[in-house]
PDB file of C-alpha atoms and ligand atoms in Angstrom:
ATOM      1  CA  UNK A   1       0.512 -14.095  32.876  1.00 96.00           C
ATOM      2  CA  UNK A   2      -1.328 -15.130  29.875  1.00 98.00           C
ATOM      3  CA  UNK A   3      -2.488 -12.695  26.963  1.00 98.00           C
ATOM      4  CA  UNK A   4      -4.533 -13.664  24.086  1.00 98.00           C
ATOM      5  CA  UNK A   5      -3.741 -11.700  20.773  1.00 98.00           C
ATOM      6  CA  UNK A   6      -6.644 -11.591  18.569  1.00 98.00           C
ATOM      7  CA  UNK A   7      -6.775 -10.183  14.915  1.00 98.00           C
ATOM      8  CA  UNK A   8      -9.853  -9.941  12.663  1.00 98.00           C
ATOM      9  CA  UNK A   9     -10.464  -9.707   9.046  1.00 98.00           C
ATOM     10  CA  UNK A  10      -7.657  -9.144   6.271  1.00 98.00           C
ATOM     11  CA  UNK A  11      -4.948  -8.802   8.708  1.00 98.00           C
ATOM     12  CA  UNK A  12      -3.674 -11.992   7.664  1.00 98.00           C
ATOM     13  CA  UNK A  13      -2.752  -9.883   4.541  1.00 97.00           C
ATOM     14  CA  UNK A  14      -0.543  -7.509   6.500  1.00 98.00           C
ATOM     15  CA  UNK A  15       2.528  -6.789   4.566  1.00 97.00           C
ATOM     16  CA  UNK A  16       0.804  -7.019   1.166  1.00 97.00           C
ATOM     17  CA  UNK A  17      -2.319  -5.186   2.055  1.00 96.00           C
ATOM     18  CA  UNK A  18      -2.247  -1.188   1.594  1.00 96.00           C
ATOM     19  CA  UNK A  19       1.376  -1.038   2.965  1.00 96.00           C
ATOM     20  CA  UNK A  20       1.252   2.831   3.069  1.00 96.00           C
ATOM     21  CA  UNK A  21      -1.445   2.491   5.835  1.00 97.00           C
ATOM     22  CA  UNK A  22      -0.689  -0.910   7.424  1.00 97.00           C
ATOM     23  CA  UNK A  23       3.114  -1.272   6.981  1.00 95.00           C
ATOM     24  CA  UNK A  24       5.416  -3.605   5.417  1.00 97.00           C
ATOM     25  CA  UNK A  25       5.560  -6.370   8.054  1.00 98.00           C
ATOM     26  CA  UNK A  26       3.452  -9.401   7.884  1.00 98.00           C
ATOM     27  CA  UNK A  27       1.380 -10.672  10.582  1.00 98.00           C
ATOM     28  CA  UNK A  28       3.725 -13.481  11.491  1.00 98.00           C
ATOM     29  CA  UNK A  29       6.820 -10.987  11.731  1.00 98.00           C
ATOM     30  CA  UNK A  30       4.945  -8.674  14.099  1.00 98.00           C
ATOM     31  CA  UNK A  31       3.949 -11.834  16.166  1.00 98.00           C
ATOM     32  CA  UNK A  32       7.311 -12.997  16.257  1.00 98.00           C
ATOM     33  CA  UNK A  33       8.454  -9.476  17.762  1.00 98.00           C
ATOM     34  CA  UNK A  34       5.357  -9.663  20.448  1.00 98.00           C
ATOM     35  CA  UNK A  35       6.394 -13.128  21.354  1.00 98.00           C
ATOM     36  CA  UNK A  36      10.267 -11.982  21.909  1.00 97.00           C
ATOM     37  CA  UNK A  37       9.145  -9.006  23.820  1.00 98.00           C
ATOM     38  CA  UNK A  38       6.599 -11.109  25.993  1.00 98.00           C
ATOM     39  CA  UNK A  39       9.434 -13.462  26.704  1.00 96.00           C
ATOM     40  CA  UNK A  40      11.477 -10.720  28.240  1.00 96.00           C
ATOM     41  CA  UNK A  41       8.471  -9.819  30.175  1.00 95.00           C
ATOM     42  CA  UNK A  42       7.552 -13.339  31.497  1.00 95.00           C
ATOM     43  CA  UNK A  43       4.314 -13.345  29.665  1.00 97.00           C
ATOM     44  CA  UNK A  44       2.710 -16.219  27.594  1.00 97.00           C
ATOM     45  CA  UNK A  45       1.011 -15.237  24.441  1.00 98.00           C
ATOM     46  CA  UNK A  46      -1.599 -17.139  22.350  1.00 98.00           C
ATOM     47  CA  UNK A  47      -2.505 -15.791  18.911  1.00 98.00           C
ATOM     48  CA  UNK A  48      -5.551 -15.944  16.937  1.00 98.00           C
ATOM     49  CA  UNK A  49      -6.654 -14.447  13.447  1.00 98.00           C
ATOM     50  CA  UNK A  50      -9.857 -15.054  11.643  1.00 98.00           C
ATOM     51  CA  UNK A  51     -11.813 -13.474   8.851  1.00 98.00           C
ATOM     52  CA  UNK A  52     -14.977 -14.754  10.198  1.00 98.00           C
ATOM     53  CA  UNK A  53     -17.066 -12.760  12.804  1.00 98.00           C
ATOM     54  CA  UNK A  54     -18.429 -15.998  14.349  1.00 98.00           C
ATOM     55  CA  UNK A  55     -14.886 -17.505  14.774  1.00 98.00           C
ATOM     56  CA  UNK A  56     -13.699 -14.334  16.594  1.00 98.00           C
ATOM     57  CA  UNK A  57     -16.889 -14.530  18.803  1.00 98.00           C
ATOM     58  CA  UNK A  58     -16.174 -17.958  19.881  1.00 98.00           C
ATOM     59  CA  UNK A  59     -12.564 -17.416  20.531  1.00 98.00           C
ATOM     60  CA  UNK A  60     -13.506 -14.572  22.762  1.00 98.00           C
ATOM     61  CA  UNK A  61     -16.183 -16.380  24.699  1.00 98.00           C
ATOM     62  CA  UNK A  62     -13.469 -19.323  25.121  1.00 98.00           C
ATOM     63  CA  UNK A  63     -10.928 -16.842  26.681  1.00 98.00           C
ATOM     64  CA  UNK A  64     -13.086 -16.658  29.917  1.00 96.00           C
ATOM     65  CA  UNK A  65     -11.188 -17.768  32.929  1.00 94.00           C
ATOM     66  CA  UNK A  66      -8.254 -18.580  30.362  1.00 97.00           C
ATOM     67  CA  UNK A  67      -6.448 -15.265  30.275  1.00 98.00           C
ATOM     68  CA  UNK A  68      -5.352 -12.395  32.253  1.00 98.00           C
ATOM     69  CA  UNK A  69      -5.603 -10.031  29.353  1.00 98.00           C
ATOM     70  CA  UNK A  70      -7.002  -9.839  25.542  1.00 98.00           C
ATOM     71  CA  UNK A  71      -5.353  -7.753  22.952  1.00 98.00           C
ATOM     72  CA  UNK A  72      -7.849  -7.272  19.993  1.00 98.00           C
ATOM     73  CA  UNK A  73      -7.576  -5.661  16.610  1.00 98.00           C
ATOM     74  CA  UNK A  74     -11.067  -6.471  15.469  1.00 98.00           C
ATOM     75  CA  UNK A  75     -10.220  -4.663  12.041  1.00 98.00           C
ATOM     76  CA  UNK A  76     -13.314  -3.594   9.911  1.00 98.00           C
ATOM     77  CA  UNK A  77     -15.668  -5.397  12.601  1.00 98.00           C
ATOM     78  CA  UNK A  78     -14.590  -2.779  14.851  1.00 98.00           C
ATOM     79  CA  UNK A  79     -17.205  -0.491  13.394  1.00 98.00           C
ATOM     80  CA  UNK A  80     -20.049  -2.966  12.714  1.00 98.00           C
ATOM     81  CA  UNK A  81     -19.783  -5.848  15.201  1.00 98.00           C
ATOM     82  CA  UNK A  82     -22.414  -5.788  18.215  1.00 98.00           C
ATOM     83  CA  UNK A  83     -21.535  -9.473  18.327  1.00 98.00           C
ATOM     84  CA  UNK A  84     -17.990  -8.951  19.224  1.00 98.00           C
ATOM     85  CA  UNK A  85     -18.780  -6.274  21.647  1.00 98.00           C
ATOM     86  CA  UNK A  86     -21.216  -8.748  23.387  1.00 98.00           C
ATOM     87  CA  UNK A  87     -18.590 -11.570  23.530  1.00 98.00           C
ATOM     88  CA  UNK A  88     -16.035  -9.105  25.272  1.00 98.00           C
ATOM     89  CA  UNK A  89     -18.883  -8.153  27.852  1.00 98.00           C
ATOM     90  CA  UNK A  90     -19.585 -11.633  28.164  1.00 98.00           C
ATOM     91  CA  UNK A  91     -15.991 -12.962  28.548  1.00 98.00           C
ATOM     92  CA  UNK A  92     -15.202 -10.509  31.273  1.00 97.00           C
ATOM     93  CA  UNK A  93     -11.457 -10.594  30.355  1.00 98.00           C
ATOM     94  CA  UNK A  94      -9.601  -7.208  30.507  1.00 98.00           C
ATOM     95  CA  UNK A  95      -9.167  -5.969  26.813  1.00 98.00           C
ATOM     96  CA  UNK A  96      -7.081  -3.519  25.016  1.00 98.00           C
ATOM     97  CA  UNK A  97      -8.249  -2.444  21.584  1.00 98.00           C
ATOM     98  CA  UNK A  98      -5.602  -1.912  19.036  1.00 98.00           C
ATOM     99  CA  UNK A  99      -5.144  -0.508  15.228  1.00 98.00           C
ATOM    100  CA  UNK A 100      -2.369   0.043  13.197  1.00 98.00           C
ATOM    101  CA  UNK A 101      -3.787   3.043  11.607  1.00 98.00           C
ATOM    102  CA  UNK A 102      -5.704   6.091  13.387  1.00 98.00           C
ATOM    103  CA  UNK A 103      -9.187   5.268  12.303  1.00 98.00           C
ATOM    104  CA  UNK A 104     -10.053   8.766  13.597  1.00 97.00           C
ATOM    105  CA  UNK A 105      -8.049  10.237  10.883  1.00 97.00           C
ATOM    106  CA  UNK A 106      -9.644   8.226   8.058  1.00 97.00           C
ATOM    107  CA  UNK A 107     -13.051   7.804   6.573  1.00 97.00           C
ATOM    108  CA  UNK A 108     -16.132   8.823   8.704  1.00 97.00           C
ATOM    109  CA  UNK A 109     -17.456   5.284   8.915  1.00 97.00           C
ATOM    110  CA  UNK A 110     -14.120   4.367  10.672  1.00 98.00           C
ATOM    111  CA  UNK A 111     -14.627   7.043  13.245  1.00 98.00           C
ATOM    112  CA  UNK A 112     -16.991   4.658  15.361  1.00 98.00           C
ATOM    113  CA  UNK A 113     -15.815   2.081  17.309  1.00 98.00           C
ATOM    114  CA  UNK A 114     -18.447  -0.564  18.691  1.00 98.00           C
ATOM    115  CA  UNK A 115     -15.817  -1.765  21.369  1.00 98.00           C
ATOM    116  CA  UNK A 116     -13.931   1.278  22.551  1.00 98.00           C
ATOM    117  CA  UNK A 117     -16.370   1.728  25.494  1.00 98.00           C
ATOM    118  CA  UNK A 118     -16.224  -1.942  26.608  1.00 98.00           C
ATOM    119  CA  UNK A 119     -12.230  -1.924  26.556  1.00 98.00           C
ATOM    120  CA  UNK A 120      -9.815  -0.962  29.228  1.00 98.00           C
ATOM    121  CA  UNK A 121      -8.281   1.408  26.502  1.00 98.00           C
ATOM    122  CA  UNK A 122      -7.247   1.849  22.942  1.00 98.00           C
ATOM    123  CA  UNK A 123      -3.986   2.133  21.204  1.00 98.00           C
ATOM    124  CA  UNK A 124      -4.094   3.210  17.432  1.00 98.00           C
ATOM    125  CA  UNK A 125      -2.010   4.954  14.821  1.00 98.00           C
ATOM    126  CA  UNK A 126       1.292   3.693  15.514  1.00 98.00           C
ATOM    127  CA  UNK A 127       1.662   1.024  13.025  1.00 98.00           C
ATOM    128  CA  UNK A 128       3.203  -2.273  14.346  1.00 98.00           C
ATOM    129  CA  UNK A 129       4.120  -0.444  17.387  1.00 98.00           C
ATOM    130  CA  UNK A 130       0.596  -0.299  18.454  1.00 98.00           C
ATOM    131  CA  UNK A 131       0.755  -3.938  19.307  1.00 98.00           C
ATOM    132  CA  UNK A 132       3.865  -3.636  21.156  1.00 98.00           C
ATOM    133  CA  UNK A 133       2.588  -0.762  23.148  1.00 98.00           C
ATOM    134  CA  UNK A 134      -0.602  -2.960  23.859  1.00 98.00           C
ATOM    135  CA  UNK A 135       1.711  -5.718  25.270  1.00 98.00           C
ATOM    136  CA  UNK A 136       3.267  -3.363  27.570  1.00 98.00           C
ATOM    137  CA  UNK A 137       0.034  -2.091  28.672  1.00 98.00           C
ATOM    138  CA  UNK A 138      -1.441  -5.368  29.244  1.00 98.00           C
ATOM    139  CA  UNK A 139       1.738  -6.378  31.318  1.00 98.00           C
ATOM    140  CA  UNK A 140       1.506  -3.132  33.387  1.00 96.00           C
ATOM    141  CA  UNK A 141      -2.063  -2.960  34.049  1.00 97.00           C
ATOM    142  CA  UNK A 142      -3.146  -6.575  34.224  1.00 97.00           C
ATOM    143  CA  UNK A 143       0.047  -8.596  35.354  1.00 94.00           C
ATOM    144  CA  UNK A 144       0.345  -6.979  38.659  1.00 70.00           C
ATOM    145  CA  UNK A 145      -1.366  -9.805  40.548  1.00 58.00           C
ATOM    146  CA  UNK A 146       1.162 -12.540  39.511  1.00 51.00           C
ATOM    147  CA  UNK A 147       4.070 -10.269  40.283  1.00 50.00           C
ATOM    148  CA  UNK A 148       2.589  -9.578  43.501  1.00 52.00           C
ATOM    149  CA  UNK A 149       2.185 -13.275  44.215  1.00 52.00           C
ATOM    150  CA  UNK A 150       5.791 -14.016  42.858  1.00 51.00           C
ATOM    151  CA  UNK A 151       7.075 -11.550  45.536  1.00 51.00           C
ATOM    152  CA  UNK A 152       5.181 -13.246  48.393  1.00 49.00           C
ATOM    153  CA  UNK A 153       6.601 -16.262  47.322  1.00 44.00           C
ATOM    154  CA  UNK A 154      10.185 -15.108  47.414  1.00 41.00           C
TER     155      UNK A 154
HETATM  156  C1  DQA B   1      -7.741  -1.141  11.421  1.00 79.16           C
HETATM  157  C2  DQA B   1      -8.658  -0.263  10.932  1.00 79.16           C
HETATM  158  C3  DQA B   1      -9.924  -0.742  10.559  1.00 79.16           C
HETATM  159  O1  DQA B   1     -10.699   0.486  10.066  1.00 79.16           O
HETATM  160  C4  DQA B   1      -9.805  -1.399   9.215  1.00 79.16           C
HETATM  161  O2  DQA B   1     -10.927  -1.940   8.676  1.00 79.16           O
HETATM  162  C5  DQA B   1      -8.717  -2.550   9.522  1.00 79.16           C
HETATM  163  C6  DQA B   1      -7.649  -2.362  10.207  1.00 79.16           C
HETATM  164  C7  DQA B   1      -6.316  -1.085  11.722  1.00 79.16           C
HETATM  165  O3  DQA B   1      -5.470  -1.904  12.456  1.00 79.16           O
HETATM  166  O4  DQA B   1      -5.965   0.126  11.506  1.00 79.16           O
HETATM  167  O5  DQA B   1      -8.906  -3.592   8.790  1.00 79.16           O
HETATM  168  O6  DQA B   1      -8.217  -2.147  12.426  1.00 79.16           O
END
């Protein structure tokens, strides 16, 4: 199966950005681990990070028909972007929302997510492990078809 991991603004600064909240690992280090875990599960991963809302929208649009699942941390756009919400609806690819921190435990303005009700589920508050859990959820929930097809072919 193919999974697209999308990261929004400021997540390119992981490791140096507020490490007490977001951890010490860089995005590259987290992505390396995701790639290793995915290999064990037979999943192919594509990574995309942008600080620009329009680029995120375009990447989501292009995912239509290309991926079995999408894992997205829209970062600050979680709380503001109708455009990212609409792109997820338009693409129609099953999506999982991910956050390193638990926004519900933080400032009031982070409590509202504009995408939570258009994704399959949300994983937040586990630091980098949120991504690894999301990978597992994507494989378990949306990778079934391929495994069943594989079985038929044996
Ligand atoms: C975040 C939480 C957001 O509120 C924040 O703007 C981020 C990161 C997280 O992963 O915890 O940039 O999405």
